[in-house]
Structure formats: C-alpha cells, structure tokens
Tab-separated table of C-alpha atoms and ligand atoms in Angstrom:
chain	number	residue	atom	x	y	z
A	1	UNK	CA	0.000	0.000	0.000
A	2	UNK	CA	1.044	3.587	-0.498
A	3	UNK	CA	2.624	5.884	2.017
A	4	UNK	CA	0.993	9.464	2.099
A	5	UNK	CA	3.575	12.245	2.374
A	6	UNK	CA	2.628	15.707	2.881
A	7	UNK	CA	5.450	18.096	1.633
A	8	UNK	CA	5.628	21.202	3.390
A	9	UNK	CA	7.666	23.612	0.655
A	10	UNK	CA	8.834	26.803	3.022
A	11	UNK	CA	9.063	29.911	0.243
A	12	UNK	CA	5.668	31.198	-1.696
A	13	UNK	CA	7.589	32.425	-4.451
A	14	UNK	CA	5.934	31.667	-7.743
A	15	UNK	CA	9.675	30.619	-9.568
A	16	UNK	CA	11.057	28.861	-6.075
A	17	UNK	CA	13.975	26.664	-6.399
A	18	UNK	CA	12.665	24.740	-3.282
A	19	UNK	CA	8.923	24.180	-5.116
A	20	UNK	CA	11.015	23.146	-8.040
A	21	UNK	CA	13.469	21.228	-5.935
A	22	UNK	CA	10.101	19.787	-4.158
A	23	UNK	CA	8.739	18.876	-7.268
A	24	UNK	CA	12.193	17.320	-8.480
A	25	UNK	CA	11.826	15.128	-6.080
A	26	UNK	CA	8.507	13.977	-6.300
A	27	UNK	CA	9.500	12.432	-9.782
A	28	UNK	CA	12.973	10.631	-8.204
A	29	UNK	CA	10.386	9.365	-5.554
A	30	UNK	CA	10.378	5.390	-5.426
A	31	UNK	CA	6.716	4.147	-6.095
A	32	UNK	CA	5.436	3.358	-2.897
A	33	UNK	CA	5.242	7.025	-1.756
A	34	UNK	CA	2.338	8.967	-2.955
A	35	UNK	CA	2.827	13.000	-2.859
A	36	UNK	CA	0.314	15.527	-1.480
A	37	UNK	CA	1.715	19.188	-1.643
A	38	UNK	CA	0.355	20.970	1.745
A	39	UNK	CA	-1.031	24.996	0.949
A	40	UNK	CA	0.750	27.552	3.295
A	41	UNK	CA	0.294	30.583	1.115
A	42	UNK	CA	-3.656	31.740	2.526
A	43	UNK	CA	-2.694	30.651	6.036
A	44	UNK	CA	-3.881	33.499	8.678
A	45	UNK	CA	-0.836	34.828	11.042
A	46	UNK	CA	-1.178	32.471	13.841
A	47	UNK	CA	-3.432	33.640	16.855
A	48	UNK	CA	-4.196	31.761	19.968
A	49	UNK	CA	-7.043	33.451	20.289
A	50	UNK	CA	-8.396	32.001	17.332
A	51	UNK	CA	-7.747	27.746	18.663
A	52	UNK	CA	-11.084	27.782	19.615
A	53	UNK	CA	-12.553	28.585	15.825
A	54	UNK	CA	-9.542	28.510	13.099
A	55	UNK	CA	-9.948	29.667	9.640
A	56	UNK	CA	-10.609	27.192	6.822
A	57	UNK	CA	-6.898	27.488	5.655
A	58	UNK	CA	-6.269	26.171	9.048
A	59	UNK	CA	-8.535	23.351	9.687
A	60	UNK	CA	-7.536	22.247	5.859
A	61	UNK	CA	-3.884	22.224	6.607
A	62	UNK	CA	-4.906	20.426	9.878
A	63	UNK	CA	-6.610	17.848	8.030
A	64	UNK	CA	-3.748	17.595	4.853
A	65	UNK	CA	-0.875	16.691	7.840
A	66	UNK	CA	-3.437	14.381	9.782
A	67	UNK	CA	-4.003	11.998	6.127
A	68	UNK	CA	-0.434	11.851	5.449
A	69	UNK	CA	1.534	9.065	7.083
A	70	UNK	CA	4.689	11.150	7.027
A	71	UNK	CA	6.219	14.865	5.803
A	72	UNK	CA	8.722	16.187	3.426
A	73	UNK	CA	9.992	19.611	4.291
A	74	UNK	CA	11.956	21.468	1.393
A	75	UNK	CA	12.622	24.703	2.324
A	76	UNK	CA	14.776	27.817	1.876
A	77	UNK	CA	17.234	29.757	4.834
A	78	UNK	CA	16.124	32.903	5.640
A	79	UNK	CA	18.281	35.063	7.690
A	80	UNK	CA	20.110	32.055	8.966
A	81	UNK	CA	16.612	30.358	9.879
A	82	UNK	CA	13.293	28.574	8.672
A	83	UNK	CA	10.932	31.380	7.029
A	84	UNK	CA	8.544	32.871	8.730
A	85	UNK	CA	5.752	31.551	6.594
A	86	UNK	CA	6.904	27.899	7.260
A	87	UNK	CA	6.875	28.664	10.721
A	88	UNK	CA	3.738	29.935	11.035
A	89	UNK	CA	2.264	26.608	9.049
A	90	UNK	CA	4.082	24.712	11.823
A	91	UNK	CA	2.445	26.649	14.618
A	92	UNK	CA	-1.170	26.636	13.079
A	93	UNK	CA	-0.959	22.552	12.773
A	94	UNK	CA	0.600	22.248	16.261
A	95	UNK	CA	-2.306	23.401	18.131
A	96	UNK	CA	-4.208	23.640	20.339
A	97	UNK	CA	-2.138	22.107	22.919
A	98	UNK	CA	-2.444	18.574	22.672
A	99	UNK	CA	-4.352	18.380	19.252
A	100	UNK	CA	-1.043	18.682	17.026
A	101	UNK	CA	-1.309	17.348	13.435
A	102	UNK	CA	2.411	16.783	13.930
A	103	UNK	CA	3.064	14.492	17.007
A	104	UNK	CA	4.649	10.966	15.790
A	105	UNK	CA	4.934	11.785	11.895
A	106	UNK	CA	8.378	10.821	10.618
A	107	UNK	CA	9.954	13.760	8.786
A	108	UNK	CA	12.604	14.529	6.068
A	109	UNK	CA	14.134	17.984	5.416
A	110	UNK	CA	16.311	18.969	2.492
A	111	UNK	CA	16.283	22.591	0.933
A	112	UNK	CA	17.999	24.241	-1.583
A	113	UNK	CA	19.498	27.997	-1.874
A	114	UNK	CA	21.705	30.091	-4.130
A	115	UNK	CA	24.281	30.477	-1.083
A	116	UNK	CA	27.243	28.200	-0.650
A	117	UNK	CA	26.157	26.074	2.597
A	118	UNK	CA	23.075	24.863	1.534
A	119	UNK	CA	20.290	25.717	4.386
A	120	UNK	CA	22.472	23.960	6.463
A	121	UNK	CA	21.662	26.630	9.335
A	122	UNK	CA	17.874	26.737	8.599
A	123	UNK	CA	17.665	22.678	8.750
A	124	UNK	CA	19.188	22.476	12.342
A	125	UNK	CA	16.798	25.420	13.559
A	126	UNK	CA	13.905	22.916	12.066
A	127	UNK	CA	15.550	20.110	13.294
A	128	UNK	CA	15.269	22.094	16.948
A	129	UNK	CA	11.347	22.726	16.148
A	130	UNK	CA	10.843	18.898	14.971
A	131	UNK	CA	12.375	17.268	17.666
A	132	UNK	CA	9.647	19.308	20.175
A	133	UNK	CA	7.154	18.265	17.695
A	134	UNK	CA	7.918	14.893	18.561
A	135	UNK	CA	8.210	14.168	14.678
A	136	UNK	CA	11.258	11.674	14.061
A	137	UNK	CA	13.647	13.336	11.590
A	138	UNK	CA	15.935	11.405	9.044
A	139	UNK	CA	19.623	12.265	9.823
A	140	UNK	CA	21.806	10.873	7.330
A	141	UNK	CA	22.100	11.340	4.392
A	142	UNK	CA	21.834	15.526	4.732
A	143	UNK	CA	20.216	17.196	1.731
A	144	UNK	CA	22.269	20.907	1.578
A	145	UNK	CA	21.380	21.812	-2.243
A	146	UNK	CA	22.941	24.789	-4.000
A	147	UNK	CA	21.581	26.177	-6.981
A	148	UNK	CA	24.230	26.146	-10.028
A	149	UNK	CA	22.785	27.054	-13.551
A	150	UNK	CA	21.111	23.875	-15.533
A	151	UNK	CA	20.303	22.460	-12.655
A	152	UNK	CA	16.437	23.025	-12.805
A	153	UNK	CA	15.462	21.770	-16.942
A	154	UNK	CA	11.885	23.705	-16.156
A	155	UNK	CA	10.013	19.901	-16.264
A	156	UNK	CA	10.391	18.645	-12.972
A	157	UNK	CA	13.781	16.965	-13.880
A	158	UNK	CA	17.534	17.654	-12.421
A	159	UNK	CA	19.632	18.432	-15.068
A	160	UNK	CA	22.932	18.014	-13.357
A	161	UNK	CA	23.518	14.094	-13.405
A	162	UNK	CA	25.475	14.640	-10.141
A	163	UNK	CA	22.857	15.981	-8.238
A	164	UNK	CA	20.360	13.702	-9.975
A	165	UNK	CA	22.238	11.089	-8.282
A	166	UNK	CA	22.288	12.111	-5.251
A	167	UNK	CA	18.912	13.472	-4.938
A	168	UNK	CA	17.524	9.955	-6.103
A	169	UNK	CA	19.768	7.986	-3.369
A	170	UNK	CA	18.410	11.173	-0.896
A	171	UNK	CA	14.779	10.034	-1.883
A	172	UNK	CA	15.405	6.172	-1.112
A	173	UNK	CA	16.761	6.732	1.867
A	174	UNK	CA	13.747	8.781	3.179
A	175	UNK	CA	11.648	6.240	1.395
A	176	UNK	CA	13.588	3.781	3.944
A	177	UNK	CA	13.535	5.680	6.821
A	178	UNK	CA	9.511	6.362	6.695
A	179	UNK	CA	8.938	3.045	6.251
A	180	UNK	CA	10.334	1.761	8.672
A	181	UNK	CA	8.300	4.456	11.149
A	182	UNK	CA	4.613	4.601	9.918
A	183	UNK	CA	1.892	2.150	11.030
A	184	UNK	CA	0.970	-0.032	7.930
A	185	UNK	CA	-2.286	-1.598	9.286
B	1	FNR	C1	17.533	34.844	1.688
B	1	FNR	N1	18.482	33.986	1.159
B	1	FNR	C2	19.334	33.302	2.015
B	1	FNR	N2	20.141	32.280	1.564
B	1	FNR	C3	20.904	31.565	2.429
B	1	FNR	O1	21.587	30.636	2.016
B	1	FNR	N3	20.921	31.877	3.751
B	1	FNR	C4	20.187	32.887	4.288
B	1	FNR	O2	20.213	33.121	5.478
B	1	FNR	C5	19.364	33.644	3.388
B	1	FNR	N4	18.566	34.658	3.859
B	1	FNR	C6	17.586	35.193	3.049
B	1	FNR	C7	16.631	36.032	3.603
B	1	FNR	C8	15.601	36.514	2.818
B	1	FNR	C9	14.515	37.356	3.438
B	1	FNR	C10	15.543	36.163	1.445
B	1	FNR	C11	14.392	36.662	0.572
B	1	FNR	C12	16.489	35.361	0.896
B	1	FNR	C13	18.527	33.696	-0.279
B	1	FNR	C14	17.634	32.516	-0.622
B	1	FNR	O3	18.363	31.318	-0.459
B	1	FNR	C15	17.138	32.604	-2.052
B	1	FNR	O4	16.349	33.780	-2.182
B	1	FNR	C16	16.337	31.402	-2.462
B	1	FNR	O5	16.063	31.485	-3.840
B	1	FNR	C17	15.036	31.292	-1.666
B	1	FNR	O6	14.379	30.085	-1.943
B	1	FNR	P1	13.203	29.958	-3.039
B	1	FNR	O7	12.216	31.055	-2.786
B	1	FNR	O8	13.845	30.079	-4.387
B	1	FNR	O9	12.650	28.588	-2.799
C-alpha cells in the first residue's frame, strides 16, 4: 500500500527553487510514496485566540498533515533560519495544545538555496522545532542543495547528473527511513 507524504515547501515564491526542488523530487520518488503538496500561502498569522474557531486554511492544513503518514519539508534559509511563513504553518498545525497534526509523523528535510552552505543553518533550527514536535527526523544522508545554472530543466527533472544522483539515493533513503516508522495496518 502507499505511504501518504505531505510536503511542506517553506518559500511562496511563484519561480522557487525549493517548489522546483520539491517537485524534483517527487519524480525521483520510489513508487510506494504517494505526494500531497500541503497549501501555506492563505494561512492566517497564527493567533491563539483564534484555537477555539480557526480559519478554513487552518482546519484544511490540519486535516492535509493528519491523512499523510509522514512529511517532506523542502525549504529555503532565511536570515540564517526557517521562514517565517513555514513557521507559522508549523504553529497553526501544532495546536491547540495537545491536538497537534504533527506528534509521531516521521519527517525529512532537504532545501535548496543560491548560497554556498546549503540551508544547512535553517535545517538544524527545524531540526530544533521537529524534535519538540515529537516528529522523528531522518539524519543521514543531509540534503544541503545549492543552486548552479542547468540544474532546474523547467520539467520537474535535475539536469545536473550529479545531483540527480544524489537526490535519487536522498529520496530512497527517506523512502527507507519512513517506512520503517509509519503504522501499515
Ligand atoms: C535569503 N536567502 C538566504 N540564503 C541563504 O543561504 N541563507 C540565508 O540566510 C538567506 N537569507 C535570506 C533572507 C531573505 C529574506 C531572502 C528573501 C532570501 C537567499 C535565498 O536562499 C534565495 O532567495 C532562495 O532562492 C530562496 O528560496 P526559493 O524562494 O527560491 O525557494
């Protein structure tokens, strides 16, 4: 049976390299995972006044991370940390206290910038957020992409055979890694 990933892509940009990379991935994907990309765009600032009665957005985004059986989070560094957007998608699904869409869903996190470490510093500040979450995150092997022209063809493909590679060997050992965490009954 399929495993249901939600991937959580942290930039809203319309040409992002971490949609793209997302999307990359997706396609290197071995067949037993099945791909759901999670909305963060029309998600309200978070609020606790509003637990008691969230927006749609919410509740939907609630309900995407509560299907999936695990999450894929491919995000950009911003100012040496996780955006503020994928933050804020984090702290919607997280509540209220004791309700969290999150709790117990095995995680992967890989993202991609133009700058020469790779979002190394913005994966350990979501590796931080994670562990709280009580999500268990793949460690090895570490996904720090940098963007390098040709790498994106503009069809959901890697054009540098390098990076292909290692993407694809990335992918099977989440593939690994989730299955080896999710219920399958
Ligand atoms: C950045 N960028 C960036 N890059 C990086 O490697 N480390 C960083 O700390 C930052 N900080 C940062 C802050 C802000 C506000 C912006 C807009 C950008 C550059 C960033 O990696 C680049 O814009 C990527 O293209 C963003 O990812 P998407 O939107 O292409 O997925």
């Amino acid at each position: 049976m399929a495993i249901r990933i939600a991937v959580v892509v942290g930039s809203l940009r319309r040409e992002s390299f971490n949609r793209q990379l997302a999307q990359a991935l997706v396609k290197l994907a071995p067949q037993e995972l099945e791909f759901r990309f999670a909305r963060i765009d029309d998600l309200p600032l978070y609020n606790q006044d509003d637990d008691a009665n969230p927006a749609e957005a919410v509740k939907r985004l609630k309900q995407e991370i509560s299907d999936a059986q695990a999450v894929l989070f491919v995000t950009p560094e911003y100012n040496r940390s996780v955006p503020g957007v994928l933050k804020n998608a984090i702290d919607h699904a997280s509540r209220p206290y004791g309700k969290s869409a999150w709790a117990g869903k095995p995680a992967g996190i890989i993202g991609i910038t133009i700058g020469a470490i790779g979002t190394a510093v913005a994966q350990q500040h979501l590796r931080t957020i994670l562990a709280y979450l009580d999500m268990p995150t793949m460690g090895q092997p570490e996904g720090y992409v940098q963007n390098k022209p040709g790498l994106f063809t503009g069809n959901d493909d890697i054009g540098i055979e390098d990076t292909r590679k290692f993407l694809q060997k990335w992918m099977q050992a989440y593939a690994d890694f989730v299955r080896g965490r999710v219920k399958t009954s």
